[in-house]
N, CA and C atoms as an extended XYZ file, in Angstrom:
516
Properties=species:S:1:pos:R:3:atomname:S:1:resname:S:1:resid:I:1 pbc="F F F"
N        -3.705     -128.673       99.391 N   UNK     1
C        -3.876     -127.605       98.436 CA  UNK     1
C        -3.098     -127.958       97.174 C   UNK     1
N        -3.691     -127.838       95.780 N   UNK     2
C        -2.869     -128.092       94.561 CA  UNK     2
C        -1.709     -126.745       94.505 C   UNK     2
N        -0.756     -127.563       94.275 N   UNK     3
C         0.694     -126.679       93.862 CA  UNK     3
C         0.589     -125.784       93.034 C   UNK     3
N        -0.308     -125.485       92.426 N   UNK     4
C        -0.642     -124.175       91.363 CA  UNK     4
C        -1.023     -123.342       92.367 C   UNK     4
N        -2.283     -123.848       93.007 N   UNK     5
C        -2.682     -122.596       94.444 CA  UNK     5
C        -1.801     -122.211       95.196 C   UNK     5
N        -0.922     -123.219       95.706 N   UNK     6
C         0.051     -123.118       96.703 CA  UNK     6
C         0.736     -121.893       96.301 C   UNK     6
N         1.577     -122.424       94.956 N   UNK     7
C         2.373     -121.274       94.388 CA  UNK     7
C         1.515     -120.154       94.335 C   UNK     7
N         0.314     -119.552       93.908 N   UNK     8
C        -0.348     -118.657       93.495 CA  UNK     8
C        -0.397     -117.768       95.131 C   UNK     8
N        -0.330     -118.385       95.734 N   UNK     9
C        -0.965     -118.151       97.604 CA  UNK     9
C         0.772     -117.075       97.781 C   UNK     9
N         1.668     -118.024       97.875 N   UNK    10
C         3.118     -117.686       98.178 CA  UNK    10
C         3.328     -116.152       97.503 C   UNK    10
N         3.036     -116.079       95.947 N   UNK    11
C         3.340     -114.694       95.208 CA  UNK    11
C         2.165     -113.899       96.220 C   UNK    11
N         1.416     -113.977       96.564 N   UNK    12
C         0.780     -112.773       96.993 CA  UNK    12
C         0.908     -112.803       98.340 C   UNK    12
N         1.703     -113.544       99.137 N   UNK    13
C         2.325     -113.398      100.313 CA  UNK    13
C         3.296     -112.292      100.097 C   UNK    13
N         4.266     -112.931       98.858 N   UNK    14
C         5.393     -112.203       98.973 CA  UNK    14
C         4.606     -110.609       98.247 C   UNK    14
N         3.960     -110.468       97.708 N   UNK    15
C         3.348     -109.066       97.013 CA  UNK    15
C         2.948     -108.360       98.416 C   UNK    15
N         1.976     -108.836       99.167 N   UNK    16
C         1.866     -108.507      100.114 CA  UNK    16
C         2.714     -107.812      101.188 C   UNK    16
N         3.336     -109.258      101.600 N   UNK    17
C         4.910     -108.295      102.218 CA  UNK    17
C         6.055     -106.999      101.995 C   UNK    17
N         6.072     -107.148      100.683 N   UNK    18
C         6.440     -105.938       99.589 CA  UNK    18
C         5.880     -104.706       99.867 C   UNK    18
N         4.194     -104.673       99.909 N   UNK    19
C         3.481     -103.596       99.743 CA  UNK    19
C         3.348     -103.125      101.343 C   UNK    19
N         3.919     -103.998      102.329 N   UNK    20
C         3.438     -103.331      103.701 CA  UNK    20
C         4.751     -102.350      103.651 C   UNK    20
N         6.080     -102.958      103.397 N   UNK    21
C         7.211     -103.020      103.397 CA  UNK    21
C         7.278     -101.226      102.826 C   UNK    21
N         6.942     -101.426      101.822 N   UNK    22
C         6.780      -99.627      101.144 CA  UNK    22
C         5.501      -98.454      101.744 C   UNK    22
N         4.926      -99.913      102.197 N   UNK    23
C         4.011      -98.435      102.828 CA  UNK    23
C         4.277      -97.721      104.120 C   UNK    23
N         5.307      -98.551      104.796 N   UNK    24
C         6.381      -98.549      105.985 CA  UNK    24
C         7.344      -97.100      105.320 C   UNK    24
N         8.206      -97.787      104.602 N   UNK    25
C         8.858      -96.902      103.574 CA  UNK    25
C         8.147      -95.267      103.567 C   UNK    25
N         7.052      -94.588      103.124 N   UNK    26
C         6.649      -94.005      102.455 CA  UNK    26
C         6.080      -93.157      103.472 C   UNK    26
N         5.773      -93.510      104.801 N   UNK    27
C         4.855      -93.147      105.633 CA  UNK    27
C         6.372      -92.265      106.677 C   UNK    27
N         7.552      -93.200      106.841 N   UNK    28
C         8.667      -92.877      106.857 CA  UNK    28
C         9.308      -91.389      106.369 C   UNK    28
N         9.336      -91.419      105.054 N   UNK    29
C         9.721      -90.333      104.723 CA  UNK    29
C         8.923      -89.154      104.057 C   UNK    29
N         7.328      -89.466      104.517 N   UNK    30
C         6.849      -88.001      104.863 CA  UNK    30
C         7.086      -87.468      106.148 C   UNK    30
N         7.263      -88.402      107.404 N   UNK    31
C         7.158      -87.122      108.403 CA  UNK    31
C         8.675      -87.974      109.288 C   UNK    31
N         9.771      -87.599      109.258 N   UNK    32
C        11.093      -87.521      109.670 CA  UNK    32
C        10.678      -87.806      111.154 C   UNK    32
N        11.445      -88.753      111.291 N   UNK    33
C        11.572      -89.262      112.850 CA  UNK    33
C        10.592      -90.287      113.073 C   UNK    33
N         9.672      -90.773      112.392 N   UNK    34
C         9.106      -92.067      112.603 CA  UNK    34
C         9.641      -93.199      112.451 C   UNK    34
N         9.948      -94.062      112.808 N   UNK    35
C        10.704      -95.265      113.391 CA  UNK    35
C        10.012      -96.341      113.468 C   UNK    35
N        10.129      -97.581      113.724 N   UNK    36
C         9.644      -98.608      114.547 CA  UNK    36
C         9.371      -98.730      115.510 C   UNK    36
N         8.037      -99.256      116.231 N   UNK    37
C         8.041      -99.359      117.732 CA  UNK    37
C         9.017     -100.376      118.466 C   UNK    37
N         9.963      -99.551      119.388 N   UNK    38
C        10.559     -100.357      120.033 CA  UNK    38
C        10.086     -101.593      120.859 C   UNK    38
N         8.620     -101.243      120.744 N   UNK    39
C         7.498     -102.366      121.712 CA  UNK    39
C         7.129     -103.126      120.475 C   UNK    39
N         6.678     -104.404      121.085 N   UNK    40
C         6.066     -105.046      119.864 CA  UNK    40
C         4.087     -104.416      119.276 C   UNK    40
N         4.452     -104.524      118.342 N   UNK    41
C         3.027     -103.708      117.929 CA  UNK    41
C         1.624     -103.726      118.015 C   UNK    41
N         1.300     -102.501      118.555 N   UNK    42
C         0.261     -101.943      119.067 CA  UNK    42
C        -1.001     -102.613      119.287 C   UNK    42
N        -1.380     -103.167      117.774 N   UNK    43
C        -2.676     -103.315      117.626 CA  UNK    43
C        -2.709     -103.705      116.261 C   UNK    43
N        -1.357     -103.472      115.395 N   UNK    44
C        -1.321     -104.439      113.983 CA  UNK    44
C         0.303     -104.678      113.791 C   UNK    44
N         0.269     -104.921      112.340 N   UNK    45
C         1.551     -105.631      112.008 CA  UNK    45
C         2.532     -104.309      112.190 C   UNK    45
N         2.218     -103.633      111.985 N   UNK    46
C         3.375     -102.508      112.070 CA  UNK    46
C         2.981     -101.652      112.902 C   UNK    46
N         3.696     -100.842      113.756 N   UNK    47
C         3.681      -99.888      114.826 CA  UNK    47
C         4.894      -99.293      114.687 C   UNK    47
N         4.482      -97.573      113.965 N   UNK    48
C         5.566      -96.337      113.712 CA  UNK    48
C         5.260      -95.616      114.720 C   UNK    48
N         6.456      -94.803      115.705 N   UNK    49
C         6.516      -94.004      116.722 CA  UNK    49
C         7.392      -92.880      116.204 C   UNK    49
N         6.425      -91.868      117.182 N   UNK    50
C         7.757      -90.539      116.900 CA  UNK    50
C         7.224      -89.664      118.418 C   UNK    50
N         9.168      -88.907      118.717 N   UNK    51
C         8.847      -88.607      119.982 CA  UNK    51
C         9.708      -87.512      119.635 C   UNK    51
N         8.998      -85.895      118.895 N   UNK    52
C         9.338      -85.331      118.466 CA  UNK    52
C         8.131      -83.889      119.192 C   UNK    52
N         7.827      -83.796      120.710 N   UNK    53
C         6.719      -83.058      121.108 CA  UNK    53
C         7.469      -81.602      120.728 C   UNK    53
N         6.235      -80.436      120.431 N   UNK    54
C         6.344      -79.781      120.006 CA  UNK    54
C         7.065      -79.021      118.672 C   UNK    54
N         7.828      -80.140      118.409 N   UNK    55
C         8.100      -80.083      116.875 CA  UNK    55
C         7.332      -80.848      115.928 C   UNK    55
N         7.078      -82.169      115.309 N   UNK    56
C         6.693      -82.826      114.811 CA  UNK    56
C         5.547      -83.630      115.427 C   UNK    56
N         5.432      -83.981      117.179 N   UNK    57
C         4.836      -84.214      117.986 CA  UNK    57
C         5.204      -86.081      118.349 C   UNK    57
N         4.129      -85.987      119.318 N   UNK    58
C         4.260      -87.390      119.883 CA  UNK    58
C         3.020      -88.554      119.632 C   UNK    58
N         3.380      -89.689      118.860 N   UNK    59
C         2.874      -90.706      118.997 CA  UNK    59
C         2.977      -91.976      118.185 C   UNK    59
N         1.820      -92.658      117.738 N   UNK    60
C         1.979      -93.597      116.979 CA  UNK    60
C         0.932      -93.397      115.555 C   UNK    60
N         1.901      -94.500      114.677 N   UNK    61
C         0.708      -94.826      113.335 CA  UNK    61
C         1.092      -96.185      113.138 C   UNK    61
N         0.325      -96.639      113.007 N   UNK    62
C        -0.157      -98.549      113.422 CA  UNK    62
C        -0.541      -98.412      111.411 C   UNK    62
N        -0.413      -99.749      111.075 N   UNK    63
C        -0.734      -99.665      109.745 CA  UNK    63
C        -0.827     -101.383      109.831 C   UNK    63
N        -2.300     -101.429      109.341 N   UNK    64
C        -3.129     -103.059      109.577 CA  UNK    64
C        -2.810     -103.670      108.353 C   UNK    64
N        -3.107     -104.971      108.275 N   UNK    65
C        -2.838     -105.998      107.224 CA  UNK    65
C        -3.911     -105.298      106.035 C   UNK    65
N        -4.876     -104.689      105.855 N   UNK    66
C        -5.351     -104.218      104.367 CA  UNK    66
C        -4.481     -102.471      104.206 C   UNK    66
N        -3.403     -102.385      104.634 N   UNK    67
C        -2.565     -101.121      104.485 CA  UNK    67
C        -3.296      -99.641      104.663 C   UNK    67
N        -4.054      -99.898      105.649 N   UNK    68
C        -4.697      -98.747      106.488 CA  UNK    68
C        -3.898      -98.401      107.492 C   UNK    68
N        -3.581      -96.965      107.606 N   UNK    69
C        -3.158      -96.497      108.740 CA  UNK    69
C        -4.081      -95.869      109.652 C   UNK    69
N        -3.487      -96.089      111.000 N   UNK    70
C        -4.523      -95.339      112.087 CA  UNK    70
C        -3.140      -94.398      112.673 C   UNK    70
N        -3.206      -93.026      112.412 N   UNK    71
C        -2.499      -91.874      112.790 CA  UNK    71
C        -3.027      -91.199      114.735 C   UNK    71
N        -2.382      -91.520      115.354 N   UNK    72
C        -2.214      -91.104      116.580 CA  UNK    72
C        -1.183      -89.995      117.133 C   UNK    72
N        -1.545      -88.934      116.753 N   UNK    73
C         0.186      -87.529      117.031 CA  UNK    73
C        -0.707      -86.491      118.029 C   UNK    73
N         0.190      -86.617      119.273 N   UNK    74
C        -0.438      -85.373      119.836 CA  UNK    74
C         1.045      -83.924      120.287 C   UNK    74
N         0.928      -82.897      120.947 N   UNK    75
C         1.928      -82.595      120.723 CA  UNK    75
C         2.458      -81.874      119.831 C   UNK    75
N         1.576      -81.366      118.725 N   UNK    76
C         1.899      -80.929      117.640 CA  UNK    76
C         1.524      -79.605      117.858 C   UNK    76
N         2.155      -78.414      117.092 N   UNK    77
C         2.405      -76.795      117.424 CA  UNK    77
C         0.955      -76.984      116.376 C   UNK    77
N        -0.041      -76.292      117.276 N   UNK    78
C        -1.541      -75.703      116.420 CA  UNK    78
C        -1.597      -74.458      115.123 C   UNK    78
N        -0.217      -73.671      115.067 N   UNK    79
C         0.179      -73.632      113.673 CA  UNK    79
C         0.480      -74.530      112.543 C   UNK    79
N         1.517      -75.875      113.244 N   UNK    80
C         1.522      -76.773      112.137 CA  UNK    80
C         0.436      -77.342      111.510 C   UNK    80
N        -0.495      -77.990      112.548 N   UNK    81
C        -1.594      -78.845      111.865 CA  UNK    81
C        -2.702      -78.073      111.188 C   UNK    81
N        -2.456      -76.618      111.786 N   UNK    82
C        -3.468      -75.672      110.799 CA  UNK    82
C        -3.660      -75.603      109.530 C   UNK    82
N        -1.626      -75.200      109.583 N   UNK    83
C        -1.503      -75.017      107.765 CA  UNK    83
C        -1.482      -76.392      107.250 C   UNK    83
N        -0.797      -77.317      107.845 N   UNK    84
C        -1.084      -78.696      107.020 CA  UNK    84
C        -2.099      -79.158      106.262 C   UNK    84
N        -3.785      -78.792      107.588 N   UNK    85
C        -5.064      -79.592      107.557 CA  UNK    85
C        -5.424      -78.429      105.697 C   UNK    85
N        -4.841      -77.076      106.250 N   UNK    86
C        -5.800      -76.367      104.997 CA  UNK    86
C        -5.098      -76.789      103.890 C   UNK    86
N        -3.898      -76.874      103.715 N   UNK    87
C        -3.009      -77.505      102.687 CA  UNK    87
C        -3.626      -78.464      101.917 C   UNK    87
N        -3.835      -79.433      102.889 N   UNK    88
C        -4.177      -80.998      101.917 CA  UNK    88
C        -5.916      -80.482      101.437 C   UNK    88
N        -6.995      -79.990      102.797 N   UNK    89
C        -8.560      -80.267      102.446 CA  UNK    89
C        -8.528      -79.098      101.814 C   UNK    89
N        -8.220      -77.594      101.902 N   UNK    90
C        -9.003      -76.462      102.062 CA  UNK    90
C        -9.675      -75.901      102.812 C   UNK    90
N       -10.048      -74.655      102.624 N   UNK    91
C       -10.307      -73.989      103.432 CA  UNK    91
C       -12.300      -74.599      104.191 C   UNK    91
N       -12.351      -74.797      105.518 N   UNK    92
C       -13.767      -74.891      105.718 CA  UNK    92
C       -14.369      -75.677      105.583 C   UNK    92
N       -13.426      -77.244      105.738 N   UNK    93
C       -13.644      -78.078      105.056 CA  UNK    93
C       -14.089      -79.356      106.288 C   UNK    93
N       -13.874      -79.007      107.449 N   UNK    94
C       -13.845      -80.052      108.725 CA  UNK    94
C       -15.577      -79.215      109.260 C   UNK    94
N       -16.212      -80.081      110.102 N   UNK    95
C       -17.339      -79.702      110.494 CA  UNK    95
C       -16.905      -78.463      111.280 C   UNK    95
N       -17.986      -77.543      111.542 N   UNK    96
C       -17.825      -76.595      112.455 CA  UNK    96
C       -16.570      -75.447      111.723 C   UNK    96
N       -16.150      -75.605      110.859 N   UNK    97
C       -15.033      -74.734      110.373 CA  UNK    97
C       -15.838      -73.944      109.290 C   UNK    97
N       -16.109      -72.477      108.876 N   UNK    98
C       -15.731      -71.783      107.884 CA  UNK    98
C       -13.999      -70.935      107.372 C   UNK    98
N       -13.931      -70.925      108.299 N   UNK    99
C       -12.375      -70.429      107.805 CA  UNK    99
C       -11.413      -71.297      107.827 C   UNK    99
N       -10.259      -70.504      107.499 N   UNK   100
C        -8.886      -71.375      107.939 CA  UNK   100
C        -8.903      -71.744      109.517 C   UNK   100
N        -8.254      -72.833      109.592 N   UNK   101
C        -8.110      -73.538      110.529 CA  UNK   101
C        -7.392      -72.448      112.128 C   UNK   101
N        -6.364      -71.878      111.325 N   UNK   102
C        -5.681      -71.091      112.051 CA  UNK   102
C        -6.208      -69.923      112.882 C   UNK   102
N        -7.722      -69.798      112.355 N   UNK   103
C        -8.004      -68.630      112.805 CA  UNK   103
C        -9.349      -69.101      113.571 C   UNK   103
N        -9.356      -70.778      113.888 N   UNK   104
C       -10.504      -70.931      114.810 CA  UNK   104
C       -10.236      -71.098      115.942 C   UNK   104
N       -11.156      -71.414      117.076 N   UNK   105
C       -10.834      -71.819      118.519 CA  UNK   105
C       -10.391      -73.249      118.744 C   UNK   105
N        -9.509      -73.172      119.802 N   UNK   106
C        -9.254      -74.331      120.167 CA  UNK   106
C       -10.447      -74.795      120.471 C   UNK   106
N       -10.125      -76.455      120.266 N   UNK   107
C       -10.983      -77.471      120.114 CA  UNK   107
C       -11.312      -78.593      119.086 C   UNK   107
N       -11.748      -79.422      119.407 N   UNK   108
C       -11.678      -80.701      118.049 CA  UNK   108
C       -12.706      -80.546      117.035 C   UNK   108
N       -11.998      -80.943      115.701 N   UNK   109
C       -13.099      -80.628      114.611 CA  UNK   109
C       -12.832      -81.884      113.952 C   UNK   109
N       -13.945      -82.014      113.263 N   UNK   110
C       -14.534      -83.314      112.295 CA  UNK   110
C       -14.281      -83.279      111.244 C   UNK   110
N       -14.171      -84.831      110.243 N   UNK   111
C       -14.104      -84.565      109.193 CA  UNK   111
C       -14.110      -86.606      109.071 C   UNK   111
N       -15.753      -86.656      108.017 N   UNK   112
C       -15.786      -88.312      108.092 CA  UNK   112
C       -15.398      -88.636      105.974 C   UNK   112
N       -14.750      -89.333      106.281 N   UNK   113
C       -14.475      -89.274      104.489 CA  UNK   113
C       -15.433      -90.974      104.347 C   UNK   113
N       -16.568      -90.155      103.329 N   UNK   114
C       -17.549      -91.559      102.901 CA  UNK   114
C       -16.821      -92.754      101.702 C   UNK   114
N       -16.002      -91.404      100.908 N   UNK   115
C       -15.438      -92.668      100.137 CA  UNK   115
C       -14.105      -93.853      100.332 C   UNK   115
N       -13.487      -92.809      101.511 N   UNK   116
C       -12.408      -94.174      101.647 CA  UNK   116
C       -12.801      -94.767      103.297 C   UNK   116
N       -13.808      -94.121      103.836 N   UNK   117
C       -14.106      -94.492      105.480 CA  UNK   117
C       -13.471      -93.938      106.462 C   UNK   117
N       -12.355      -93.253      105.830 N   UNK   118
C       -11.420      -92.019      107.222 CA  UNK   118
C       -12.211      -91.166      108.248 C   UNK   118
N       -12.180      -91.447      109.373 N   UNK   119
C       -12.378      -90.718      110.312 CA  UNK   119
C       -10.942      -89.981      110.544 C   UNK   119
N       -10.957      -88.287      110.141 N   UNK   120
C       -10.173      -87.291      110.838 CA  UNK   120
C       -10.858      -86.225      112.276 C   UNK   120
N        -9.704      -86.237      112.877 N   UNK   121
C       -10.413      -85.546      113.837 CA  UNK   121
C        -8.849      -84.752      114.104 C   UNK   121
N        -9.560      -83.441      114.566 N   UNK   122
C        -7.834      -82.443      114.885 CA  UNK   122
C        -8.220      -82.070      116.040 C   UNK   122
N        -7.270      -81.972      116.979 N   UNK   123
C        -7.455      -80.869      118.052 CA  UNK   123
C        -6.538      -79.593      117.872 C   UNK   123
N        -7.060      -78.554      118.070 N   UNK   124
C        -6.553      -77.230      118.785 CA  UNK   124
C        -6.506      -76.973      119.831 C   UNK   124
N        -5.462      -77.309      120.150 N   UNK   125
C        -4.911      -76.698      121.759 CA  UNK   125
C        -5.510      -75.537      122.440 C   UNK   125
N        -5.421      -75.339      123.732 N   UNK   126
C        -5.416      -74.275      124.646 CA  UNK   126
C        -4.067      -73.286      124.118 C   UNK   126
N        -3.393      -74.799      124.763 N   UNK   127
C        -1.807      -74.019      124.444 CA  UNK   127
C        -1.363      -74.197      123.023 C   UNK   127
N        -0.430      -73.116      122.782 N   UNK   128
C        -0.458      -73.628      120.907 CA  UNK   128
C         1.045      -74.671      120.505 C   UNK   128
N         1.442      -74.804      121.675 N   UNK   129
C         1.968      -76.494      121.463 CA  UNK   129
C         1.371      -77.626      121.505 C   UNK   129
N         0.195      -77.463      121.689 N   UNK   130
C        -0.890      -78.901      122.552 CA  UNK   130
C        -1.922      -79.307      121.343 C   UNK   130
N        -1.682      -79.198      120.342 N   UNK   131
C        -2.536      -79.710      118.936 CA  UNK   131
C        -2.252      -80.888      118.670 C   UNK   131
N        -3.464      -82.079      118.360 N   UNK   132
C        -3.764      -83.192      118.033 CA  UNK   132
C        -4.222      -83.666      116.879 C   UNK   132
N        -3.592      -84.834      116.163 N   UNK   133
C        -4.118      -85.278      115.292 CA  UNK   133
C        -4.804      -86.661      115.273 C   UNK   133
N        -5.828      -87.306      114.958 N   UNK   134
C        -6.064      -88.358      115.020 CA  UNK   134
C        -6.939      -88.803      113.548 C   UNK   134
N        -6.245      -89.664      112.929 N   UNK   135
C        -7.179      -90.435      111.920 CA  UNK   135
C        -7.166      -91.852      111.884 C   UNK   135
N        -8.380      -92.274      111.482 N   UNK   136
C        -8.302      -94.038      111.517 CA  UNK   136
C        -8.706      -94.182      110.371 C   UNK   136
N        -8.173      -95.110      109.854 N   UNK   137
C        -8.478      -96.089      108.703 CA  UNK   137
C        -8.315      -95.432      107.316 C   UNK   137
N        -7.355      -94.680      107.215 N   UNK   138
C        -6.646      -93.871      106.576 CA  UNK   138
C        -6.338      -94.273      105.466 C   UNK   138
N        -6.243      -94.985      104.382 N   UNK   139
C        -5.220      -95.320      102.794 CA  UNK   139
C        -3.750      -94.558      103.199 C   UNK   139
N        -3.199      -95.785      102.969 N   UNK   140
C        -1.509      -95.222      102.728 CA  UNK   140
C        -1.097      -93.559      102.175 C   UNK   140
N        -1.798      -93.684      101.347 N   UNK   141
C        -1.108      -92.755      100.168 CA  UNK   141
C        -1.951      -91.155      100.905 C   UNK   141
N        -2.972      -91.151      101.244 N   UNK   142
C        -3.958      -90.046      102.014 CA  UNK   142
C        -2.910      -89.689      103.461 C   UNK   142
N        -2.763      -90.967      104.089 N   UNK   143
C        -1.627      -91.077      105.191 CA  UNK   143
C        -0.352      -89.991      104.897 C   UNK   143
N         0.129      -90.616      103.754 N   UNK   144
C         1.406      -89.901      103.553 CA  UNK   144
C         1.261      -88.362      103.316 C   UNK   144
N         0.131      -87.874      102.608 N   UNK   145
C         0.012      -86.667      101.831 CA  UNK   145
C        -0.382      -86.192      103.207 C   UNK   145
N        -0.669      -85.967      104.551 N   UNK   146
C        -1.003      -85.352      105.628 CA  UNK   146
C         0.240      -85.441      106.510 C   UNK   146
N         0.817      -86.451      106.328 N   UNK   147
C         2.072      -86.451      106.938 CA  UNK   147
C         3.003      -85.625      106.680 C   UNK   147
N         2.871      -85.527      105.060 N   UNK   148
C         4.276      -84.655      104.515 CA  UNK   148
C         3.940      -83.259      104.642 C   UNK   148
N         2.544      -83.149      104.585 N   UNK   149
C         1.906      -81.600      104.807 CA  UNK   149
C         2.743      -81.294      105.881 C   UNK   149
N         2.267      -82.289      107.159 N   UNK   150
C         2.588      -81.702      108.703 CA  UNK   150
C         4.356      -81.247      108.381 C   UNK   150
N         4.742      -82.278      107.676 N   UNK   151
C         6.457      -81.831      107.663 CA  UNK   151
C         7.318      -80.829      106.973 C   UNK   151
N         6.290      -80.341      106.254 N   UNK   152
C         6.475      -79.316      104.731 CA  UNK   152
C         6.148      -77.557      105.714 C   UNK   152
N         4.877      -78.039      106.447 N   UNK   153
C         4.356      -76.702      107.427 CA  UNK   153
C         5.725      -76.454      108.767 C   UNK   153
N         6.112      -77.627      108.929 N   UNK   154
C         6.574      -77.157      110.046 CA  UNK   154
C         8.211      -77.059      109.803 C   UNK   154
N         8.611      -77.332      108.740 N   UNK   155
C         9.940      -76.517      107.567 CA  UNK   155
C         9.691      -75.495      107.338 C   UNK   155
N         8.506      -74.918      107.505 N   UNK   156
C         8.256      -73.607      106.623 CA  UNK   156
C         8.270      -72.709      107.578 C   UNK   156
N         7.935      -72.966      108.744 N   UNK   157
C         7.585      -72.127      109.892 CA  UNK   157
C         9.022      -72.055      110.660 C   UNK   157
N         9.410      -73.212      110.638 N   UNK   158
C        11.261      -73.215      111.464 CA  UNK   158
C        12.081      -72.043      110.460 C   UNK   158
N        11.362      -72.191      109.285 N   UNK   159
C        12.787      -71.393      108.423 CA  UNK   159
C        12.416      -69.914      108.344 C   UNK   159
N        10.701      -69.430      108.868 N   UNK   160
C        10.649      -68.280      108.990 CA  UNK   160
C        10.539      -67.427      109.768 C   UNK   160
N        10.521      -68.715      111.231 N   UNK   161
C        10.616      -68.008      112.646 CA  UNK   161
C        11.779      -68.691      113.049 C   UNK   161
N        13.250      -68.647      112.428 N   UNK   162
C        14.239      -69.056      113.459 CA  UNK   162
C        14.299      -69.203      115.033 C   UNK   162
N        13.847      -68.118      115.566 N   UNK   163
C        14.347      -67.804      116.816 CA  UNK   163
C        13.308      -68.092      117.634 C   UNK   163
N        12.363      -69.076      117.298 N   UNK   164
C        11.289      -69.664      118.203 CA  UNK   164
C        12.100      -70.912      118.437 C   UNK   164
N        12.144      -71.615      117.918 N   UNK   165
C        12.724      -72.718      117.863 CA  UNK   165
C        14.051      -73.344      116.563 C   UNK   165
N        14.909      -74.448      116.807 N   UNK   166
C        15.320      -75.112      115.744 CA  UNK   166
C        14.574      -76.296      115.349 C   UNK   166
N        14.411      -76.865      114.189 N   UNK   167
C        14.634      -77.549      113.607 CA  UNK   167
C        14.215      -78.829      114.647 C   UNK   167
N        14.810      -79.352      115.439 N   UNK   168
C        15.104      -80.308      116.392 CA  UNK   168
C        13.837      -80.287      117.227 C   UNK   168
N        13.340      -78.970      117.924 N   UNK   169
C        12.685      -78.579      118.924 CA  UNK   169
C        13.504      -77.812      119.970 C   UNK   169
N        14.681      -78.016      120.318 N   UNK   170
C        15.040      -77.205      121.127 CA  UNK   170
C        15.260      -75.411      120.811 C   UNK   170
N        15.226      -74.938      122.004 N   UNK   171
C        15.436      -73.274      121.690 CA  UNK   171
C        16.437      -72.722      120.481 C   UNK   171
N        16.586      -72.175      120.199 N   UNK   172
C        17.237      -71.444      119.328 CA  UNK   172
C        18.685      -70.685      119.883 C   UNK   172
């Protein structure tokens, strides 16, 4: 390979590395308590865990070499992901939904995004600790803005129902 390419190859290694590096970063400090997988990773270069059930919830977000995340959280209070989901889309906005989220039946609802390729899918619990989130192929930045929702809803709800829970998840 000529040393102009070579060099040219190396900067967008290192750009590259940079940009996973912040999207690590960013994905981080929308939703508190995501970490590194203590396992080696999942299914791409990075594997974020959180084991936060019934507060923040339980699982993984894997984030592939073109900086797509695939969001895996189950575990999550079916108030949080309610107000989150209406937060970021609006109201009526997942298949099968006219209203707010909060006021439908448990069960999974749709939502295919044509322009960036996101498959969202939510569950509503039976129980209203037992709500699921799942998206694949997510953009960083879409990633984060659902993340911070989930973390913004479920600040909002700790600080106005103290005595359900703290902060942490444990009782009050």
């Amino acid at each position: 390979m000529k040393p102009p390419v070579m060099k040219a190859l190396e900067e967008w290694k290192d750009a590259s590395d940079t940009l996973q590096e912040r999207a690590v970063n960013v994905l981080r400090l929308a939703l508190p308590g995501l970490d590194h997988s203590k396992t080696p990773p999942y299914c791409c270069p990075v594997t974020l865990t959180i084991d936060r059930p019934g507060e923040l919830g339980h699982g993984r977000i894997c984030i592939d070499d073109d900086r797509r995340a695939t969001v895996e959280i189950t575990n999550l209070p079916n108030a949080v992901i309610a107000e989150a989901i209406d937060a970021v889309f609006g109201i009526g906005w997942f298949d099968n939904t006219d209203a707010a989220l909060e006021d439908c039946e448990p069960g999974k609802y749709h939502y295919d995004d044509e322009m960036s390729g996101s498959e969202y899918t939510i569950g509503l619990g039976e129980d209203p600790a037992d709500g699921s989130l799942n998206i694949d192929y997510v953009p960083i930045p879409f990633a984060a803005e659902v993340l911070d929702a989930i973390s913004t809803a479920r600040d909002r709800q700790a600080d106005e129902h103290p005595d359900i829970t703290a902060r942490d998840g444990s009782p009050a």
